[in-house]
Amino acid sequence: MCEVLKLSRSLANHKVWVVFVFTYTFVSIAIIFYWRITQDAKDKTQLYGLPEEFKCPLFVPSPSSSGRPSQLAKNVYLVETSEQMKPNFLLMCSVESAARVHPETRIIVLMNGFEKHNFTLRFYSLLRCFSNIEFKPLDMKDLFVDTPLADWYAVAQHRWEPYFVPILSDACRLAIMWKFGGIYLDTDFIVLKSLMNLTNVLGTQSKYTLNGAFLSFESRHRFIEHCMQDFVANYNRWLWGHQGPQLFTRVFKKWCSIRSLRSSKGCRGITVLPQEAFYPIRWQDWRKYFEVIKPSERSKLFKNTYAVHVWNKKSQGTRIEMTSKALLAQLQFYYCPSTYELMKNSQ
């Protein structure tokens, strides 16, 4: 009789545990599904009814001699790892600002949905006005081949992961820097000045963390190799940023044999630039981009800034009047004026 009671209790406890696991899994999936739906809705608010055709502006910088970008200059890469193919102004501004500052440089935009959705450049007709901008398909299987990321991708693409798209972006930038070298930029940067004098460089996000939203490295650099190895060895699909800022931070600490970022601005051929270089406004303060600011204050704020990261993860969906004096509107007016005019006319 005692054995029967024990068995009954065990079965009851097992049922409770099964119900708990099922409920937890269902709620988690529902939350993430809802998050993705709301994120898609926010993304749509950035389109502003963008026309498919656009007349080229009167002034577009072009390479000085042959009319083509120099093959000797390093390339600038931007990557769209989602299959989003509709134009959005933030990406257009990023690409335009990079192209204007670097007329001698190829600005290469790699897009995951390029071939699957029969991509046509008419959607980005404004950016076709710049001879140094190239759109290319992003073939991740080919990109990751002969890197430590190949086996990870072969498995990860067939399983469910809550942050798969941003993690793909983390992996792609490492593979690009390893194989090709050059400059990598997230698609929510606005470039203010030339990046060509920066090599084997990344930026400080805070006094505790580095960030890989900007990278400039020679191809086959051992630091990037270590980053790819750490990506695989310490992979955690459940933690946001674990393969991003946290990865660069922990690898750099090992690279320099330090415990705190405060004790080093670089070592062994790697340079870490201060926060003002790329992240002058903290992600916690992203709303400042939508606040009115005097031009003199803007100039002072970005005096030592190469490119401005506007934290699209936090700010997406926030609208501004293009005729306002908000900081973001001023940046777009000066550094991506063609996109700015298009945005203004589309409101």
Short mmCIF file of C-alpha atoms in Angstrom, two decimals:
data_model
loop_
_atom_site.label_atom_id
_atom_site.label_comp_id
_atom_site.label_asym_id
_atom_site.label_seq_id
_atom_site.Cartn_x
_atom_site.Cartn_y
_atom_site.Cartn_z
CA MET A 1 0.00 0.00 0.00
CA CYS A 2 2.83 2.39 0.89
CA GLU A 3 4.48 1.68 -2.46
CA VAL A 4 1.25 2.57 -4.27
CA LEU A 5 0.95 5.83 -2.35
CA LYS A 6 4.55 6.74 -3.14
CA LEU A 7 3.98 5.97 -6.81
CA SER A 8 0.81 8.06 -6.83
CA ARG A 9 2.60 11.00 -5.23
CA SER A 10 5.49 10.66 -7.67
CA LEU A 11 3.13 10.67 -10.63
CA ALA A 12 1.29 13.70 -9.24
CA ASN A 13 4.55 15.59 -8.76
CA HIS A 14 5.64 14.63 -12.26
CA LYS A 15 2.37 15.94 -13.72
CA VAL A 16 2.79 19.23 -11.88
CA TRP A 17 6.34 19.55 -13.21
CA VAL A 18 5.23 18.76 -16.79
CA VAL A 19 2.44 21.34 -16.54
CA PHE A 20 4.90 23.93 -15.19
CA VAL A 21 7.44 23.32 -17.97
CA PHE A 22 4.73 23.41 -20.65
CA THR A 23 3.24 26.62 -19.29
CA TYR A 24 6.62 28.32 -18.94
CA THR A 25 7.59 27.36 -22.50
CA PHE A 26 4.25 28.51 -23.93
CA VAL A 27 4.37 31.86 -22.11
CA SER A 28 8.00 32.48 -23.15
CA ILE A 29 7.25 31.79 -26.80
CA ALA A 30 4.14 33.97 -26.64
CA ILE A 31 6.10 36.88 -25.13
CA ILE A 32 8.85 36.67 -27.73
CA PHE A 33 6.30 36.31 -30.55
CA TYR A 34 4.51 39.41 -29.28
CA TRP A 35 7.83 41.26 -29.02
CA ARG A 36 8.66 40.44 -32.62
CA ILE A 37 5.22 41.57 -33.82
CA THR A 38 5.51 44.90 -31.99
CA GLN A 39 9.06 45.35 -33.28
CA ASP A 40 7.83 44.83 -36.85
CA ALA A 41 5.10 47.39 -36.24
CA LYS A 42 7.67 49.86 -34.98
CA ASP A 43 9.89 49.24 -37.99
CA LYS A 44 7.02 50.13 -40.31
CA THR A 45 6.66 53.56 -38.71
CA GLN A 46 10.09 54.49 -40.02
CA LEU A 47 9.16 54.09 -43.69
CA TYR A 48 7.26 57.40 -44.08
CA GLY A 49 5.79 56.26 -47.43
CA LEU A 50 9.15 56.16 -49.21
CA PRO A 51 8.78 56.47 -53.00
CA GLU A 52 10.41 53.81 -55.16
CA GLU A 53 11.95 56.30 -57.58
CA PHE A 54 13.94 59.38 -56.75
CA LYS A 55 15.77 61.98 -58.79
CA CYS A 56 19.45 62.25 -57.93
CA PRO A 57 20.41 65.41 -56.01
CA LEU A 58 22.47 68.05 -57.78
CA PHE A 59 25.53 67.50 -55.60
CA VAL A 60 26.76 63.99 -54.95
CA PRO A 61 30.45 63.53 -54.09
CA SER A 62 32.29 61.20 -56.44
CA PRO A 63 35.82 59.81 -56.68
CA SER A 64 38.19 62.45 -57.97
CA SER A 65 39.97 60.70 -60.83
CA SER A 66 38.55 57.59 -62.51
CA GLY A 67 35.00 58.06 -61.29
CA ARG A 68 35.27 54.78 -59.38
CA PRO A 69 36.19 54.03 -55.77
CA SER A 70 39.84 53.24 -55.14
CA GLN A 71 40.68 49.53 -54.96
CA LEU A 72 43.41 50.36 -52.42
CA ALA A 73 41.13 51.96 -49.83
CA LYS A 74 39.51 49.70 -47.26
CA ASN A 75 35.89 48.87 -47.78
CA VAL A 76 33.10 49.91 -45.43
CA TYR A 77 30.56 47.15 -44.74
CA LEU A 78 27.00 47.42 -43.45
CA VAL A 79 24.88 44.29 -42.96
CA GLU A 80 21.13 43.64 -42.90
CA THR A 81 20.76 40.15 -41.41
CA SER A 82 16.96 40.16 -41.29
CA GLU A 83 15.01 39.61 -44.49
CA GLN A 84 13.61 43.13 -44.29
CA MET A 85 13.81 44.54 -47.80
CA LYS A 86 11.63 47.62 -47.52
CA PRO A 87 13.63 50.84 -47.40
CA ASN A 88 14.04 52.55 -44.06
CA PHE A 89 15.50 55.99 -43.63
CA LEU A 90 17.90 55.10 -40.84
CA LEU A 91 19.76 52.60 -43.04
CA MET A 92 19.70 55.06 -45.94
CA CYS A 93 21.15 57.81 -43.77
CA SER A 94 23.89 55.50 -42.50
CA VAL A 95 24.88 54.49 -46.00
CA GLU A 96 24.65 58.01 -47.42
CA SER A 97 26.71 59.54 -44.63
CA ALA A 98 29.42 56.90 -45.07
CA ALA A 99 29.43 57.42 -48.85
CA ARG A 100 29.68 61.22 -48.58
CA VAL A 101 32.54 61.15 -46.08
CA HIS A 102 34.41 58.46 -48.06
CA PRO A 103 33.91 59.14 -51.81
CA GLU A 104 37.02 57.09 -52.64
CA THR A 105 35.80 54.07 -50.68
CA ARG A 106 33.42 51.24 -51.59
CA ILE A 107 30.41 51.21 -49.27
CA ILE A 108 29.14 47.64 -49.43
CA VAL A 109 25.66 46.83 -48.09
CA LEU A 110 25.11 43.09 -47.60
CA MET A 111 21.43 42.09 -47.44
CA ASN A 112 20.07 38.72 -46.36
CA GLY A 113 16.86 39.00 -48.39
CA PHE A 114 18.58 40.22 -51.56
CA GLU A 115 17.92 37.16 -53.74
CA LYS A 116 15.09 35.45 -51.87
CA HIS A 117 12.78 38.43 -52.32
CA ASN A 118 13.93 39.34 -55.85
CA PHE A 119 15.54 42.53 -54.60
CA THR A 120 15.64 45.44 -57.00
CA LEU A 121 17.57 48.66 -56.55
CA ARG A 122 14.53 50.76 -57.33
CA PHE A 123 13.76 50.63 -53.61
CA TYR A 124 17.03 52.37 -52.92
CA SER A 125 17.08 54.59 -55.99
CA LEU A 126 18.42 57.52 -53.95
CA LEU A 127 21.50 55.55 -52.94
CA ARG A 128 22.12 54.53 -56.56
CA CYS A 129 23.09 58.15 -57.11
CA PHE A 130 26.36 57.42 -55.29
CA SER A 131 28.86 55.57 -57.45
CA ASN A 132 30.66 54.11 -54.45
CA ILE A 133 27.63 52.31 -52.94
CA GLU A 134 27.14 48.62 -53.74
CA PHE A 135 24.30 46.31 -52.69
CA LYS A 136 25.17 42.62 -52.51
CA PRO A 137 23.47 39.44 -51.32
CA LEU A 138 24.47 38.15 -47.89
CA ASP A 139 25.26 34.43 -48.21
CA MET A 140 25.93 33.45 -44.62
CA LYS A 141 26.82 29.85 -45.34
CA ASP A 142 29.53 31.04 -47.73
CA LEU A 143 30.61 33.83 -45.38
CA PHE A 144 31.14 31.47 -42.44
CA VAL A 145 32.94 28.72 -44.36
CA ASP A 146 36.53 28.15 -43.19
CA THR A 147 35.87 29.98 -39.92
CA PRO A 148 35.08 28.70 -36.40
CA LEU A 149 31.51 29.97 -36.99
CA ALA A 150 30.65 27.46 -39.73
CA ASP A 151 29.67 24.56 -37.46
CA TRP A 152 27.79 26.87 -35.11
CA TYR A 153 25.72 28.28 -37.97
CA ALA A 154 24.96 24.82 -39.38
CA VAL A 155 23.28 23.93 -36.09
CA ALA A 156 21.86 27.30 -35.00
CA GLN A 157 19.93 28.00 -38.19
CA HIS A 158 17.76 24.94 -37.60
CA ARG A 159 16.79 25.60 -34.00
CA TRP A 160 14.72 28.23 -32.29
CA GLU A 161 16.64 31.08 -30.64
CA PRO A 162 15.13 34.23 -29.09
CA TYR A 163 17.80 36.62 -30.42
CA PHE A 164 18.86 34.84 -33.59
CA VAL A 165 18.82 37.88 -35.93
CA PRO A 166 21.03 40.14 -33.75
CA ILE A 167 23.32 37.18 -33.00
CA LEU A 168 23.64 36.57 -36.74
CA SER A 169 24.72 40.19 -37.06
CA ASP A 170 27.35 39.63 -34.35
CA ALA A 171 28.67 36.60 -36.22
CA CYS A 172 28.67 38.28 -39.64
CA ARG A 173 30.77 41.24 -38.57
CA LEU A 174 33.42 38.92 -37.15
CA ALA A 175 33.56 36.83 -40.32
CA ILE A 176 33.72 39.96 -42.51
CA MET A 177 36.57 41.45 -40.49
CA TRP A 178 38.42 38.13 -40.47
CA LYS A 179 38.10 37.39 -44.18
CA PHE A 180 38.18 40.83 -45.76
CA GLY A 181 39.23 43.38 -43.16
CA GLY A 182 38.19 47.01 -43.53
CA ILE A 183 35.47 48.80 -41.58
CA TYR A 184 32.22 47.48 -40.22
CA LEU A 185 29.34 49.76 -39.20
CA ASP A 186 25.95 49.00 -37.69
CA THR A 187 23.09 50.38 -39.78
CA ASP A 188 22.15 52.93 -37.11
CA PHE A 189 25.35 54.98 -37.36
CA ILE A 190 25.66 58.45 -38.84
CA VAL A 191 29.23 59.05 -40.03
CA LEU A 192 30.65 62.50 -39.26
CA LYS A 193 34.29 62.28 -40.33
CA SER A 194 36.69 59.96 -42.12
CA LEU A 195 37.34 56.55 -40.57
CA MET A 196 40.20 55.69 -42.91
CA ASN A 197 42.96 56.49 -40.42
CA LEU A 198 41.62 53.92 -37.94
CA THR A 199 43.07 50.39 -38.09
CA ASN A 200 42.70 47.57 -35.54
CA VAL A 201 40.36 49.78 -33.54
CA LEU A 202 37.10 49.41 -31.65
CA GLY A 203 35.21 51.73 -29.34
CA THR A 204 34.32 51.99 -25.67
CA GLN A 205 30.59 51.95 -24.94
CA SER A 206 30.97 52.62 -21.22
CA LYS A 207 33.66 52.41 -18.57
CA TYR A 208 32.84 48.70 -18.23
CA THR A 209 32.02 47.63 -21.80
CA LEU A 210 33.36 47.69 -25.35
CA ASN A 211 31.10 47.58 -28.39
CA GLY A 212 31.50 46.10 -31.87
CA ALA A 213 28.97 48.34 -33.63
CA PHE A 214 32.08 49.92 -35.18
CA LEU A 215 35.08 47.80 -36.06
CA SER A 216 38.16 48.53 -38.16
CA PHE A 217 40.61 45.66 -38.59
CA GLU A 218 43.14 44.16 -40.92
CA SER A 219 42.07 40.84 -42.38
CA ARG A 220 43.13 37.70 -40.54
CA HIS A 221 43.90 39.58 -37.35
CA ARG A 222 44.40 37.26 -34.39
CA PHE A 223 42.17 39.35 -32.13
CA ILE A 224 39.22 38.70 -34.45
CA GLU A 225 40.18 35.02 -34.57
CA HIS A 226 40.04 34.92 -30.77
CA CYS A 227 36.63 36.62 -30.89
CA MET A 228 35.27 33.92 -33.23
CA GLN A 229 36.68 31.19 -31.02
CA ASP A 230 35.10 32.76 -27.93
CA PHE A 231 31.82 33.18 -29.81
CA VAL A 232 31.60 29.41 -30.21
CA ALA A 233 33.23 28.28 -26.96
CA ASN A 234 31.12 30.54 -24.72
CA TYR A 235 27.96 30.66 -26.83
CA ASN A 236 24.77 31.55 -24.95
CA ARG A 237 21.67 32.13 -27.07
CA TRP A 238 19.58 33.25 -24.08
CA LEU A 239 21.54 36.36 -23.09
CA TRP A 240 21.19 39.57 -25.10
CA GLY A 241 24.61 40.99 -25.99
CA HIS A 242 26.56 37.92 -24.87
CA GLN A 243 27.94 37.46 -28.40
CA GLY A 244 28.19 41.25 -28.89
CA PRO A 245 29.52 43.88 -26.45
CA GLN A 246 30.19 41.30 -23.74
CA LEU A 247 32.22 39.16 -26.13
CA PHE A 248 34.49 42.04 -27.20
CA THR A 249 34.93 43.07 -23.58
CA ARG A 250 35.96 39.66 -22.26
CA VAL A 251 38.22 38.87 -25.24
CA PHE A 252 39.96 42.25 -24.96
CA LYS A 253 40.57 41.72 -21.24
CA LYS A 254 42.18 38.37 -21.99
CA TRP A 255 44.12 39.85 -24.92
CA CYS A 256 45.61 42.54 -22.67
CA SER A 257 45.70 40.43 -19.45
CA ILE A 258 43.70 43.04 -17.53
CA ARG A 259 40.74 42.87 -15.16
CA SER A 260 39.34 46.35 -15.80
CA LEU A 261 38.96 48.43 -18.97
CA ARG A 262 40.09 51.47 -17.01
CA SER A 263 43.61 50.12 -16.91
CA SER A 264 44.15 50.00 -20.69
CA LYS A 265 43.41 52.04 -23.82
CA GLY A 266 44.88 49.28 -25.93
CA CYS A 267 47.67 46.76 -26.16
CA ARG A 268 49.36 44.30 -28.53
CA GLY A 269 48.39 46.30 -31.61
CA ILE A 270 44.73 46.90 -30.66
CA THR A 271 43.46 50.42 -29.89
CA VAL A 272 40.33 51.15 -27.88
CA LEU A 273 38.96 54.64 -28.44
CA PRO A 274 37.08 56.51 -25.69
CA GLN A 275 33.29 56.60 -25.49
CA GLU A 276 33.01 59.98 -27.23
CA ALA A 277 34.47 58.50 -30.46
CA PHE A 278 31.37 56.46 -31.34
CA TYR A 279 28.97 56.42 -28.40
CA PRO A 280 28.94 60.00 -27.07
CA ILE A 281 25.33 59.53 -25.95
CA ARG A 282 24.74 56.45 -23.79
CA TRP A 283 22.04 54.00 -24.80
CA GLN A 284 20.22 54.86 -21.57
CA ASP A 285 20.00 58.47 -22.81
CA TRP A 286 18.84 57.70 -26.38
CA ARG A 287 15.93 60.18 -26.05
CA LYS A 288 18.46 63.02 -26.25
CA TYR A 289 18.57 62.44 -30.01
CA PHE A 290 14.96 63.62 -30.15
CA GLU A 291 15.45 66.69 -27.99
CA VAL A 292 16.09 70.21 -29.27
CA ILE A 293 19.71 71.31 -29.06
CA LYS A 294 21.60 74.41 -30.16
CA PRO A 295 24.04 73.95 -33.08
CA SER A 296 26.89 75.19 -30.89
CA GLU A 297 26.06 72.53 -28.29
CA ARG A 298 25.91 69.88 -31.00
CA SER A 299 29.35 70.84 -32.27
CA LYS A 300 30.77 70.70 -28.76
CA LEU A 301 29.12 67.34 -28.03
CA PHE A 302 30.58 65.70 -31.16
CA LYS A 303 33.93 67.50 -31.24
CA ASN A 304 35.84 64.22 -30.89
CA THR A 305 33.31 61.93 -32.53
CA TYR A 306 33.90 59.93 -35.71
CA ALA A 307 30.41 58.48 -36.08
CA VAL A 308 27.26 58.68 -33.98
CA HIS A 309 25.42 55.54 -32.87
CA VAL A 310 21.73 56.38 -32.44
CA TRP A 311 20.69 53.17 -30.62
CA ASN A 312 17.95 52.04 -33.00
CA LYS A 313 17.11 49.12 -30.72
CA LYS A 314 15.75 51.66 -28.24
CA SER A 315 14.72 54.54 -30.50
CA GLN A 316 12.99 52.74 -33.37
CA GLY A 317 9.44 53.90 -33.94
CA THR A 318 10.06 57.34 -32.43
CA ARG A 319 9.06 60.04 -34.92
CA ILE A 320 10.34 63.58 -35.22
CA GLU A 321 9.37 66.54 -37.33
CA MET A 322 12.15 66.97 -39.86
CA THR A 323 11.84 70.75 -39.63
CA SER A 324 12.49 70.65 -35.90
CA LYS A 325 15.81 71.44 -34.20
CA ALA A 326 15.99 68.01 -32.60
CA LEU A 327 19.52 66.62 -32.48
CA LEU A 328 18.80 63.70 -34.81
CA ALA A 329 17.15 65.99 -37.38
CA GLN A 330 20.21 68.25 -37.33
CA LEU A 331 22.55 65.30 -37.86
CA GLN A 332 20.49 64.06 -40.78
CA PHE A 333 20.33 67.54 -42.30
CA TYR A 334 24.12 67.92 -42.30
CA TYR A 335 25.40 64.38 -42.90
CA CYS A 336 22.74 62.67 -45.04
CA PRO A 337 21.04 65.69 -46.67
CA SER A 338 19.53 63.74 -49.57
CA THR A 339 17.85 61.29 -47.22
CA TYR A 340 16.82 64.20 -45.03
CA GLU A 341 15.04 65.92 -47.94
CA LEU A 342 13.29 62.70 -48.84
CA MET A 343 12.16 62.22 -45.25
CA LYS A 344 10.92 65.80 -45.05
CA ASN A 345 8.93 65.50 -48.27
CA SER A 346 7.46 62.17 -47.16
CA GLN A 347 6.01 63.46 -43.88
#
